[in-house]
Each structure stands twice: as C-alpha cells, then as structure tokens.
C-alpha cells in the first residue's frame, strides 16, 4: 500500500501473490477487505454511537457517556443498545467497499495520469486526492442507511427496525429523505479519510525505509511481511473513543484480509532513475 508506480515483479507475483497488482481480482479483494473492516467495526460500536447521538439530541437527559448507558439500559434494556445496528452494518459495509476499493483504483489512476516522476514527487497529494475521491462515492453509498440509522436512534416512536423505517421515510419525503445528510457526511468524512490514508501511507513507507536502512541485507518485501500494517461539542469524548477504536481496528482487519488472500504489496516509493539523473544524484 505504497507508491503504485512501483509494482511487484511478475515472478514475485506468480510465486508469492494470489493475483496481479491493478487486476480486477485485486480491487475486488480490497473492496471485500473494506466491507469487513468498516461494516464489522461500526456495528461493534453501535451502543456507544447510540449513546453519543442521545447526548447530542437530548443533553439534559443524557448527561454523559456512563449516564447515557445507564438511562438507555433502564428504559430499553440491553436490546435498546443495539438499536440501529442493521442500517449501520449495511451502510458502512457499502462505505467500506467504496472507500478501500475505489482508493486503490484512484491511486493507480492518478499515478498513471501524473507519470512516474510526478507520482513520486507528489505522492502525498496523490494519496490525499485518491482518498478524497473514494470517500466522495463511499458517502453516497452510506447516506441512505445513515439517514435511517439516525431516525431510528434519535426519534422515539419513529421505528425500531430498518424494515419499518425505510418505507416510512420514503412515504413521508421520497428519495430525498435518504440523501439530505450527504453534504454533512462529505464535510465530516472526506477530510478524515484524507488524513487517515495519507498518514497511513507515509507512516508505513517511512517505517519500511527505516528498517531497510538497518537491515541492508533484507528486501522490501521481506520487511513488509515482518512489519505488517496492524496500526456542536456534546458527545466529543464518545466520538474520539469511537474514531480511535474504529481506525485502529479497520486497518488491522483490512491488512489481515490482504495477508490472508496474499495480495501484492508494492515496495516503498523510491525516486525514479530518470529523476535522479535530472537532479544530479547519479552520473
């Protein structure tokens, strides 16, 4: 998951990997990894997300995280903490599919548009642009389920299930009911995703390069195998807990899928020989 201009050699692909980089199977498996990483993690934190939403909508009643859990358990029982799990799982699975799958697509697309030298020089901007483009489409996929989830969690008496909520929303407002929140989603998710992917890419690349300097006899692929990639203010604390937990788990699950399916991992970005000559680094 580094500079896409540097790809594994064909022999390495045959021997070590289950598919070729930039192939349909590669993108499909990346998308599948995104489904698992986003769908499972967001569903796992539904109780905390529910309490956060309650704190934002009714701060007088839900005064804090622990108080929010206490009030919810008292009024709705343990089942009440799972309210909204279905739209969360479906919505964020679709978001993960687009976020991680399209990121890999846009990363290669923009790299080819820039050319080898510019892709290296502007690699951080490339990561930012690719992740922003992917998240744009990911949020369109997420918006309908996010709208249903918010209705279920924050409007008492509206509905307790997606099966009931979706038809009711469509009957009341039509399709616009499902996409009214897409602009706020873009404003929230796109900057977060840009930082998330760019920081991850640069951290991984710098880590691998650092290890390579220490272990001069090791190849990049060997080092990559050893390192892995396992790395209104009401409700802010809950939000911080949610995002930090989700981000760590998402990268762990996504990378585990890549390892399990033996997906190719390009070595860290390296200055092209043509650029080295232009800059006078080589004779």
Coordinates of N, CA and C in Angstrom, one line a residue, residues 52-181:
X52 N -23.9 8.4 22.1 CA -23.4 9.7 21.6 C -24.5 10.5 20.9
X53 N -25.3 9.8 20.1 CA -26.4 10.5 19.4 C -27.5 11.0 20.4
X54 N -27.8 10.2 21.5 CA -28.7 10.7 22.5 C -28.2 11.9 23.2
X55 N -26.9 11.9 23.5 CA -26.3 13.1 24.2 C -26.3 14.3 23.4
X56 N -26.3 14.2 22.1 CA -26.3 15.3 21.2 C -27.7 15.9 21.0
X57 N -28.7 14.9 21.0 CA -30.1 15.3 20.8 C -30.8 15.8 22.1
X58 N -30.5 15.1 23.2 CA -31.1 15.5 24.5 C -30.1 15.5 25.6
X59 N -29.2 16.6 25.6 CA -28.1 16.7 26.6 C -28.6 16.8 28.0
X60 N -29.8 17.3 28.2 CA -30.4 17.4 29.6 C -30.7 16.0 30.2
X61 N -31.1 15.1 29.4 CA -31.4 13.7 29.8 C -30.2 12.8 29.9
X62 N -29.4 12.9 28.8 CA -28.2 12.1 28.7 C -27.0 13.0 29.0
X63 N -26.5 13.0 30.2 CA -25.5 14.0 30.7 C -24.1 13.6 30.4
X64 N -23.9 12.3 30.1 CA -22.5 11.8 29.8 C -22.6 10.4 29.3
X65 N -21.4 9.9 29.0 CA -21.3 8.5 28.4 C -21.9 7.5 29.4
X66 N -21.4 7.5 30.6 CA -21.9 6.4 31.6 C -23.4 6.7 31.9
X67 N -23.7 7.9 32.1 CA -25.2 8.2 32.4 C -26.0 7.8 31.2
X68 N -25.5 8.0 30.0 CA -26.3 7.7 28.8 C -26.5 6.2 28.7
X69 N -25.5 5.4 29.0 CA -25.7 4.0 29.0 C -26.7 3.5 30.1
X70 N -26.6 4.2 31.3 CA -27.5 3.8 32.4 C -28.9 4.1 32.0
X71 N -29.2 5.3 31.5 CA -30.5 5.7 31.1 C -31.1 4.8 30.0
X72 N -30.3 4.5 29.0 CA -30.7 3.6 27.9 C -31.0 2.2 28.4
X73 N -30.2 1.7 29.3 CA -30.4 0.3 29.8 C -31.7 0.3 30.6
X74 N -31.9 1.3 31.4 CA -33.1 1.4 32.3 C -34.4 1.5 31.5
X75 N -34.4 2.2 30.4 CA -35.6 2.5 29.6 C -35.8 1.4 28.6
X76 N -34.7 0.9 27.9 CA -34.9 0.0 26.8 C -34.3 -1.4 26.9
X77 N -33.5 -1.6 28.0 CA -32.8 -2.8 28.2 C -31.6 -3.0 27.3
X78 N -31.0 -4.2 27.3 CA -29.8 -4.4 26.5 C -30.1 -4.4 25.0
X79 N -31.3 -4.7 24.6 CA -31.7 -4.7 23.2 C -31.7 -3.3 22.7
X80 N -32.0 -2.3 23.6 CA -32.1 -0.9 23.2 C -30.7 -0.4 22.8
X81 N -29.6 -1.0 23.3 CA -28.3 -0.5 22.9 C -27.9 -0.9 21.5
X82 N -28.6 -1.9 21.0 CA -28.3 -2.4 19.6 C -29.2 -1.7 18.6
X83 N -30.0 -0.7 19.0 CA -30.9 -0.1 18.1 C -30.1 0.6 16.9
X84 N -30.5 0.3 15.7 CA -29.8 0.9 14.5 C -28.7 0.0 14.0
X85 N -28.5 -1.2 14.5 CA -27.4 -2.0 14.0 C -27.5 -2.4 12.6
X86 N -28.7 -2.7 12.1 CA -28.9 -3.1 10.7 C -28.5 -2.1 9.7
X87 N -29.0 -0.9 9.8 CA -28.5 0.2 8.8 C -27.1 0.5 9.0
X88 N -26.6 0.4 10.2 CA -25.1 0.6 10.4 C -24.3 -0.4 9.7
X89 N -24.6 -1.7 9.8 CA -23.9 -2.7 9.2 C -23.9 -2.6 7.7
X90 N -25.1 -2.5 7.1 CA -25.3 -2.4 5.7 C -24.6 -1.1 5.1
X91 N -24.9 0.0 5.8 CA -24.4 1.3 5.3 C -22.9 1.3 5.3
X92 N -22.3 0.9 6.4 CA -20.8 1.0 6.5 C -20.1 -0.1 5.8
X93 N -20.8 -1.2 5.5 CA -20.2 -2.2 4.6 C -20.1 -1.6 3.2
X94 N -21.1 -1.0 2.7 CA -21.1 -0.3 1.4 C -20.1 0.8 1.4
X95 N -20.0 1.5 2.5 CA -19.0 2.6 2.5 C -17.6 2.0 2.4
X96 N -17.3 1.0 3.2 CA -16.0 0.3 3.2 C -15.6 -0.2 1.8
X97 N -16.6 -0.8 1.2 CA -16.4 -1.3 -0.2 C -15.9 -0.2 -1.1
X98 N -16.6 0.9 -1.1 CA -16.2 2.0 -2.0 C -14.9 2.7 -1.5
X99 N -14.8 2.9 -0.2 CA -13.7 3.7 0.4 C -12.4 3.0 0.1
X100 N -12.2 1.7 0.4 CA -11.0 1.0 0.2 C -10.8 0.5 -1.2
X101 N -11.9 0.0 -1.8 CA -11.8 -0.4 -3.2 C -11.5 0.7 -4.2
X102 N -12.2 1.8 -4.1 CA -12.0 2.9 -5.0 C -10.7 3.7 -4.7
X103 N -10.3 3.6 -3.5 CA -9.0 4.3 -3.1 C -7.8 3.6 -4.0
X104 N -7.8 2.3 -4.0 CA -6.8 1.6 -4.8 C -6.9 1.9 -6.3
X105 N -8.2 2.0 -6.7 CA -8.4 2.4 -8.2 C -7.9 3.8 -8.5
X106 N -8.3 4.8 -7.6 CA -7.9 6.2 -7.9 C -6.4 6.4 -7.7
X107 N -5.8 5.6 -6.8 CA -4.4 5.8 -6.6 C -3.6 5.4 -7.8
X108 N -4.0 4.3 -8.5 CA -3.4 3.9 -9.7 C -3.7 4.8 -10.8
X109 N -5.0 5.2 -10.9 CA -5.4 6.1 -12.0 C -4.7 7.4 -12.0
X110 N -4.6 8.1 -10.8 CA -3.9 9.4 -10.7 C -2.4 9.2 -10.9
X111 N -1.9 8.1 -10.4 CA -0.5 7.9 -10.6 C -0.1 7.8 -12.1
X112 N -0.9 7.1 -12.8 CA -0.7 7.0 -14.3 C -0.9 8.3 -15.0
X113 N -1.8 9.1 -14.5 CA -2.0 10.5 -15.1 C -0.9 11.4 -14.8
X114 N -0.3 11.3 -13.6 CA 0.9 12.2 -13.3 C 2.2 11.7 -13.9
X115 N 2.3 10.4 -14.2 CA 3.6 9.9 -14.7 C 4.5 9.5 -13.5
X116 N 5.5 8.7 -13.8 CA 6.3 8.1 -12.7 C 7.0 9.2 -11.8
X117 N 7.6 10.2 -12.5 CA 8.4 11.2 -11.7 C 7.4 12.0 -10.8
X118 N 6.4 12.6 -11.4 CA 5.5 13.4 -10.6 C 4.7 12.6 -9.6
X119 N 4.4 11.3 -9.8 CA 3.8 10.5 -8.9 C 4.6 10.3 -7.6
X120 N 6.0 10.3 -7.8 CA 6.9 10.2 -6.7 C 7.0 11.6 -6.0
X121 N 7.1 12.6 -6.7 CA 7.3 13.9 -6.1 C 6.0 14.4 -5.4
X122 N 4.9 14.1 -5.9 CA 3.6 14.5 -5.3 C 2.9 13.3 -4.7
X123 N 3.6 12.4 -4.2 CA 2.9 11.2 -3.7 C 1.9 11.4 -2.5
X124 N 2.3 12.4 -1.6 CA 1.3 12.7 -0.5 C 0.0 13.3 -1.1
X125 N 0.2 14.2 -2.1 CA -1.0 14.8 -2.7 C -1.8 13.7 -3.5
X126 N -1.1 12.8 -4.0 CA -1.8 11.7 -4.7 C -2.6 10.9 -3.7
X127 N -2.1 10.6 -2.6 CA -2.8 9.8 -1.5 C -4.1 10.6 -1.1
X128 N -3.9 11.9 -0.9 CA -5.0 12.8 -0.5 C -6.1 12.9 -1.5
X129 N -5.7 13.0 -2.8 CA -6.7 13.1 -3.9 C -7.4 11.8 -4.1
X130 N -6.7 10.7 -4.0 CA -7.3 9.4 -4.2 C -8.3 9.0 -3.1
X131 N -7.9 9.3 -1.9 CA -8.8 9.0 -0.7 C -10.0 10.0 -0.7
X132 N -9.8 11.2 -1.1 CA -11.0 12.1 -1.2 C -12.0 11.7 -2.2
X133 N -11.4 11.3 -3.4 CA -12.3 10.8 -4.5 C -13.1 9.5 -4.1
X134 N -12.4 8.6 -3.4 CA -13.0 7.4 -2.9 C -14.1 7.7 -1.9
X135 N -13.8 8.6 -1.0 CA -14.8 8.9 0.1 C -16.0 9.6 -0.5
X136 N -15.8 10.4 -1.5 CA -17.0 11.0 -2.1 C -18.0 10.0 -2.5
X137 N -17.6 9.0 -3.2 CA -18.6 7.9 -3.6 C -19.0 7.0 -2.5
X138 N -18.1 6.8 -1.5 CA -18.4 6.0 -0.3 C -19.5 6.6 0.5
X139 N -19.5 7.9 0.6 CA -20.6 8.6 1.4 C -21.9 8.6 0.7
X140 N -21.9 8.6 -0.7 CA -23.2 8.4 -1.4 C -23.8 7.1 -1.1
X141 N -22.9 6.1 -1.0 CA -23.4 4.7 -0.7 C -23.9 4.6 0.7
X142 N -23.2 5.3 1.6 CA -23.6 5.3 3.0 C -24.8 6.1 3.4
X143 N -25.1 7.2 2.7 CA -26.1 8.2 3.2 C -27.4 7.6 3.4
X144 N -28.0 6.8 2.6 CA -29.4 6.2 2.9 C -29.5 5.5 4.2
X145 N -28.5 4.6 4.5 CA -28.5 3.8 5.7 C -28.2 4.7 6.9
X146 N -27.3 5.7 6.7 CA -27.0 6.6 7.8 C -28.2 7.4 8.2
X147 N -29.0 7.8 7.2 CA -30.2 8.6 7.5 C -31.2 7.7 8.3
X148 N -31.4 6.5 7.9 CA -32.3 5.6 8.6 C -31.8 5.3 10.0
X149 N -30.5 5.1 10.1 CA -29.9 4.9 11.5 C -30.2 6.0 12.4
X150 N -30.0 7.2 12.0 CA -30.2 8.4 12.8 C -31.7 8.5 13.2
X151 N -32.6 8.3 12.3 CA -34.0 8.3 12.6 C -34.4 7.3 13.7
X152 N -33.9 6.1 13.5 CA -34.2 5.0 14.4 C -33.6 5.3 15.8
X153 N -32.4 5.9 15.9 CA -31.7 6.1 17.2 C -32.2 7.4 17.9
X154 N -32.7 8.4 17.1 CA -32.9 9.7 17.8 C -34.3 10.1 17.8
X155 N -35.2 9.4 17.1 CA -36.6 9.8 17.1 C -37.5 8.8 17.8
X156 N -37.8 9.0 19.1 CA -38.6 8.0 19.8 C -39.9 7.7 19.2
X157 N -40.3 6.5 19.0 CA -41.6 6.1 18.4 C -41.6 6.1 16.9
X158 N -40.5 6.5 16.2 CA -40.5 6.5 14.8 C -40.4 5.1 14.2
X159 N -39.4 4.3 14.7 CA -39.3 2.9 14.3 C -38.1 2.3 15.0
X160 N -38.2 1.0 15.2 CA -37.1 0.3 15.9 C -36.3 -0.5 14.9
X161 N -36.7 -0.7 13.7 CA -36.1 -1.6 12.7 C -35.9 -0.9 11.3
X162 N -34.9 -1.3 10.6 CA -34.7 -0.7 9.3 C -35.9 -1.1 8.3
X163 N -36.4 -2.3 8.5 CA -37.5 -2.8 7.7 C -38.8 -1.9 7.8
X164 N -39.0 -1.3 9.0 CA -40.1 -0.4 9.1 C -39.7 1.1 8.8
X165 N -38.5 1.4 9.1 CA -38.1 2.8 9.0 C -37.9 3.3 7.5
X166 N -37.3 2.4 6.7 CA -37.1 2.8 5.3 C -38.4 3.1 4.5
X167 N -39.4 2.2 4.6 CA -40.7 2.5 3.9 C -41.3 3.8 4.4
X168 N -41.3 4.0 5.7 CA -41.9 5.2 6.3 C -41.2 6.5 5.9
X169 N -39.9 6.4 5.8 CA -39.1 7.6 5.3 C -39.5 7.9 3.9
X170 N -39.5 6.9 3.0 CA -39.8 7.1 1.6 C -41.2 7.6 1.4
X171 N -42.2 7.1 2.2 CA -43.6 7.6 2.1 C -43.7 9.0 2.5
X172 N -43.0 9.4 3.5 CA -43.1 10.8 4.0 C -42.4 11.8 3.2
X173 N -41.2 11.5 2.7 CA -40.4 12.5 1.9 C -39.8 12.1 0.6
X174 N -40.0 10.8 0.2 CA -39.5 10.3 -1.0 C -38.0 10.1 -0.9
X175 N -37.3 10.0 -2.0 CA -35.9 9.6 -2.0 C -35.0 10.7 -1.3
X176 N -35.5 11.9 -1.3 CA -34.6 13.0 -0.7 C -34.4 12.7 0.8
X177 N -35.3 11.9 1.4 CA -35.2 11.6 2.9 C -33.9 10.9 3.1
X178 N -33.4 10.1 2.1 CA -32.2 9.3 2.3 C -30.9 10.0 2.0
X179 N -31.0 11.2 1.3 CA -29.8 11.9 0.9 C -29.7 13.3 1.4
X180 N -30.6 13.7 2.4 CA -30.5 15.0 2.9 C -29.2 15.2 3.7
X181 N -28.6 14.2 4.2 CA -27.4 14.3 5.0 C -26.1 14.0 4.3

